[in-house]
Amino acid sequence: MKTPYKKPAFQTSRSNRTSSRDASPAQEEEPAVCNTIRRNIGDDSAQIRTYELEISRRREQIRRLQDDIAMLELRRQQLRAAEADVPRLPGPDLPVQARGRLGALLRILKTLGQIHDAVFLADAINRAVAVRQAEQEIDRNINSAERDIERIRGELRQYQGLLDDRVDWMKRHFKAFKDNGCEGSAFNSYRFTPSSRTRRLLT
């Protein structure tokens, strides 16, 4: 029995082979580098998103610290207003001898039965001391917050520089996408919705 004749593959109908190519002419015409560009856009967009989030976090940290400083300054004003109501009596910065005389005065007043005057005097001194101590604590807290703000601003500048560098790379990807005639929009390869600032820089 004869084996039926079978045409070699290269002799099959050209119309069948060309029809499969013509089904997606864009894929055939688009350079292979376009897929690499799309991957680069996706990778860099993820890094841009990370930098934008870090910048946002640090701006929020600075805002909270500035609010803390404002509250501390308000507390200082309230303390000074309260101190204005305290009678002008010797404070804790007096020499030891003067403090001894003040203590002796308190003992005399108690001995004479003038307890009300002694309590008033002691209370006035205690309040003045408390105000001074509170102001010193406020100063320490404000100085600490200001140091934190300066440190965070340094980090913010670093992340802003990294972001700007990455956006410059993204501009090159977008230009390469256009120059190579890649299909669609370069933004379609972006993994996250770009911020309005980034979008302005890329369009």
Tab-separated table of C-alpha atoms in Angstrom:
chain	number	residue	atom	x	y	z
A	1	MET	CA	0.000	0.000	0.000
A	2	LYS	CA	1.390	3.366	-0.999
A	3	THR	CA	1.990	6.016	1.596
A	4	PRO	CA	0.084	9.152	0.613
A	5	TYR	CA	2.261	12.088	-0.438
A	6	LYS	CA	2.590	14.852	2.184
A	7	LYS	CA	3.850	18.294	1.263
A	8	PRO	CA	6.808	19.612	3.278
A	9	ALA	CA	5.985	22.304	5.755
A	10	PHE	CA	7.650	25.001	3.658
A	11	GLN	CA	5.287	24.119	0.793
A	12	THR	CA	2.101	24.572	2.794
A	13	SER	CA	-0.175	27.399	1.841
A	14	ARG	CA	1.456	30.787	2.428
A	15	SER	CA	-1.980	32.236	3.015
A	16	ASN	CA	-2.377	30.075	6.140
A	17	ARG	CA	1.023	31.120	7.522
A	18	THR	CA	0.666	34.815	6.804
A	19	SER	CA	-2.827	34.957	8.253
A	20	SER	CA	-1.469	33.986	11.697
A	21	ARG	CA	1.121	36.777	11.481
A	22	ASP	CA	-1.375	39.338	10.274
A	23	ALA	CA	-3.638	38.593	13.239
A	24	SER	CA	-1.479	40.798	15.496
A	25	PRO	CA	0.673	43.082	13.336
A	26	ALA	CA	1.474	45.347	16.338
A	27	GLN	CA	3.220	42.478	18.130
A	28	GLU	CA	5.303	41.731	15.072
A	29	GLU	CA	6.240	45.345	14.443
A	30	GLU	CA	6.906	46.394	18.055
A	31	PRO	CA	10.599	46.048	19.043
A	32	ALA	CA	11.421	43.473	21.702
A	33	VAL	CA	12.975	46.241	23.813
A	34	CYS	CA	9.481	47.585	24.548
A	35	ASN	CA	8.830	44.790	27.033
A	36	THR	CA	12.066	45.636	28.828
A	37	ILE	CA	11.043	49.276	28.946
A	38	ARG	CA	7.669	48.309	30.388
A	39	ARG	CA	9.339	46.241	33.115
A	40	ASN	CA	11.672	49.132	33.936
A	41	ILE	CA	8.725	51.512	34.198
A	42	GLY	CA	6.952	49.118	36.546
A	43	ASP	CA	10.017	48.594	38.748
A	44	ASP	CA	10.857	52.293	38.935
A	45	SER	CA	7.243	53.246	39.620
A	46	ALA	CA	7.291	50.960	42.671
A	47	GLN	CA	10.463	52.648	43.912
A	48	ILE	CA	8.968	56.092	43.293
A	49	ARG	CA	5.925	55.074	45.315
A	50	THR	CA	8.192	53.988	48.210
A	51	TYR	CA	10.035	57.316	48.209
A	52	GLU	CA	6.778	59.295	48.046
A	53	LEU	CA	5.419	57.393	51.057
A	54	GLU	CA	8.624	57.991	53.042
A	55	ILE	CA	8.462	61.707	52.232
A	56	SER	CA	4.805	61.838	53.258
A	57	ARG	CA	5.569	60.101	56.579
A	58	ARG	CA	8.342	62.536	57.426
A	59	ARG	CA	6.246	65.559	56.566
A	60	GLU	CA	3.573	64.239	58.910
A	61	GLN	CA	6.179	63.683	61.647
A	62	ILE	CA	7.391	67.273	61.255
A	63	ARG	CA	3.827	68.570	61.374
A	64	ARG	CA	3.123	66.666	64.611
A	65	LEU	CA	6.340	67.919	66.221
A	66	GLN	CA	5.520	71.498	65.241
A	67	ASP	CA	2.076	71.040	66.819
A	68	ASP	CA	3.777	69.748	69.973
A	69	ILE	CA	6.021	72.818	70.083
A	70	ALA	CA	3.010	75.110	69.665
A	71	MET	CA	1.273	73.369	72.585
A	72	LEU	CA	4.386	73.690	74.733
A	73	GLU	CA	4.626	77.401	73.950
A	74	LEU	CA	0.965	77.786	74.900
A	75	ARG	CA	1.663	75.946	78.143
A	76	ARG	CA	4.542	78.348	78.823
A	77	GLN	CA	2.220	81.344	78.365
A	78	GLN	CA	-0.298	79.794	80.745
A	79	LEU	CA	2.406	79.187	83.341
A	80	ARG	CA	3.659	82.750	83.083
A	81	ALA	CA	0.108	84.038	83.458
A	82	ALA	CA	-0.275	81.879	86.565
A	83	GLU	CA	3.078	83.042	87.900
A	84	ALA	CA	1.930	86.646	87.570
A	85	ASP	CA	-0.674	85.865	90.244
A	86	VAL	CA	1.959	84.527	92.638
A	87	PRO	CA	3.125	87.131	95.191
A	88	ARG	CA	6.693	88.303	94.648
A	89	LEU	CA	8.488	86.291	97.284
A	90	PRO	CA	12.050	84.995	97.545
A	91	GLY	CA	12.652	82.224	95.047
A	92	PRO	CA	14.756	79.050	95.120
A	93	ASP	CA	17.717	80.887	93.626
A	94	LEU	CA	18.377	82.723	96.914
A	95	PRO	CA	21.565	81.937	98.844
A	96	VAL	CA	21.365	79.266	101.510
A	97	GLN	CA	21.481	81.894	104.278
A	98	ALA	CA	18.433	83.670	102.875
A	99	ARG	CA	16.570	80.390	102.591
A	100	GLY	CA	17.387	79.762	106.219
A	101	ARG	CA	15.934	83.111	107.205
A	102	LEU	CA	12.798	82.364	105.195
A	103	GLY	CA	12.457	79.004	106.940
A	104	ALA	CA	12.895	80.760	110.268
A	105	LEU	CA	10.112	83.178	109.317
A	106	LEU	CA	7.795	80.261	108.580
A	107	ARG	CA	8.573	78.686	111.966
A	108	ILE	CA	7.918	81.998	113.738
A	109	LEU	CA	4.574	82.408	112.032
A	110	LYS	CA	3.581	78.868	113.033
A	111	THR	CA	4.746	79.470	116.595
A	112	LEU	CA	2.700	82.653	116.783
A	113	GLY	CA	-0.319	80.758	115.580
A	114	GLN	CA	-0.521	82.583	112.295
A	115	ILE	CA	-0.872	79.319	110.405
A	116	HIS	CA	-2.819	80.911	107.548
A	117	ASP	CA	0.005	83.339	106.774
A	118	ALA	CA	2.591	80.567	106.986
A	119	VAL	CA	0.635	78.327	104.635
A	120	PHE	CA	0.091	81.189	102.210
A	121	LEU	CA	3.772	82.050	102.208
A	122	ALA	CA	4.870	78.437	101.733
A	123	ASP	CA	2.285	77.887	98.993
A	124	ALA	CA	3.435	80.981	97.107
A	125	ILE	CA	7.039	79.810	97.199
A	126	ASN	CA	6.106	76.289	96.139
A	127	ARG	CA	4.084	77.574	93.209
A	128	ALA	CA	6.947	79.783	92.055
A	129	VAL	CA	9.328	76.832	92.230
A	130	ALA	CA	6.867	74.620	90.321
A	131	VAL	CA	6.489	77.235	87.589
A	132	ARG	CA	10.247	77.519	87.135
A	133	GLN	CA	10.671	73.766	87.026
A	134	ALA	CA	7.831	73.445	84.512
A	135	GLU	CA	9.392	76.122	82.302
A	136	GLN	CA	12.710	74.307	82.373
A	137	GLU	CA	10.970	71.089	81.360
A	138	ILE	CA	9.182	72.927	78.533
A	139	ASP	CA	12.513	74.283	77.299
A	140	ARG	CA	14.001	70.780	77.280
A	141	ASN	CA	11.034	69.364	75.378
A	142	ILE	CA	11.076	72.162	72.805
A	143	ASN	CA	14.814	71.746	72.237
A	144	SER	CA	14.354	67.994	71.815
A	145	ALA	CA	11.495	68.493	69.324
A	146	GLU	CA	13.527	71.030	67.349
A	147	ARG	CA	16.441	68.578	67.119
A	148	ASP	CA	14.058	65.875	65.904
A	149	ILE	CA	12.623	68.229	63.280
A	150	GLU	CA	16.094	69.067	61.996
A	151	ARG	CA	17.019	65.379	61.802
A	152	ILE	CA	13.792	64.494	59.979
A	153	ARG	CA	14.257	67.388	57.560
A	154	GLY	CA	17.661	65.922	56.684
A	155	GLU	CA	16.017	62.557	55.963
A	156	LEU	CA	13.341	64.342	53.969
A	157	ARG	CA	15.967	66.024	51.792
A	158	GLN	CA	17.656	62.669	51.177
A	159	TYR	CA	14.429	60.978	50.099
A	160	GLN	CA	13.502	63.951	47.930
A	161	GLY	CA	16.867	63.648	46.159
A	162	LEU	CA	16.337	59.911	45.624
A	163	LEU	CA	12.846	60.573	44.299
A	164	ASP	CA	14.033	63.251	41.881
A	165	ASP	CA	16.774	60.942	40.568
A	166	ARG	CA	14.278	58.117	40.029
A	167	VAL	CA	11.825	60.427	38.282
A	168	ASP	CA	14.649	61.465	35.932
A	169	TRP	CA	15.186	57.796	35.107
A	170	MET	CA	11.462	57.407	34.533
A	171	LYS	CA	11.584	60.306	32.067
A	172	ARG	CA	14.223	58.363	30.118
A	173	HIS	CA	12.023	55.269	30.129
A	174	PHE	CA	9.089	57.303	28.814
A	175	LYS	CA	11.275	58.820	26.096
A	176	ALA	CA	12.601	55.381	25.103
A	177	PHE	CA	9.027	54.075	25.042
A	178	LYS	CA	8.066	56.796	22.588
A	179	ASP	CA	11.278	56.661	20.522
A	180	ASN	CA	10.954	52.907	19.994
A	181	GLY	CA	7.345	53.176	18.863
A	182	CYS	CA	5.998	50.994	21.672
A	183	GLU	CA	2.257	50.418	21.588
A	184	GLY	CA	-0.135	51.991	24.077
A	185	SER	CA	0.692	54.454	26.818
A	186	ALA	CA	3.790	54.302	28.993
A	187	PHE	CA	1.568	55.034	31.998
A	188	ASN	CA	-0.133	51.656	31.456
A	189	SER	CA	3.030	49.997	32.798
A	190	TYR	CA	2.963	52.092	35.973
A	191	ARG	CA	2.218	49.855	38.979
A	192	PHE	CA	0.691	52.597	41.116
A	193	THR	CA	-1.289	55.702	40.347
A	194	PRO	CA	1.407	58.391	40.098
A	195	SER	CA	1.151	61.441	42.300
A	196	SER	CA	0.018	64.637	40.630
A	197	ARG	CA	3.573	66.026	40.941
A	198	THR	CA	5.124	62.984	39.264
A	199	ARG	CA	2.512	62.947	36.528
A	200	ARG	CA	3.229	66.602	35.757
A	201	LEU	CA	6.941	65.842	35.492
A	202	LEU	CA	6.353	62.931	33.111
A	203	THR	CA	3.871	64.590	30.752
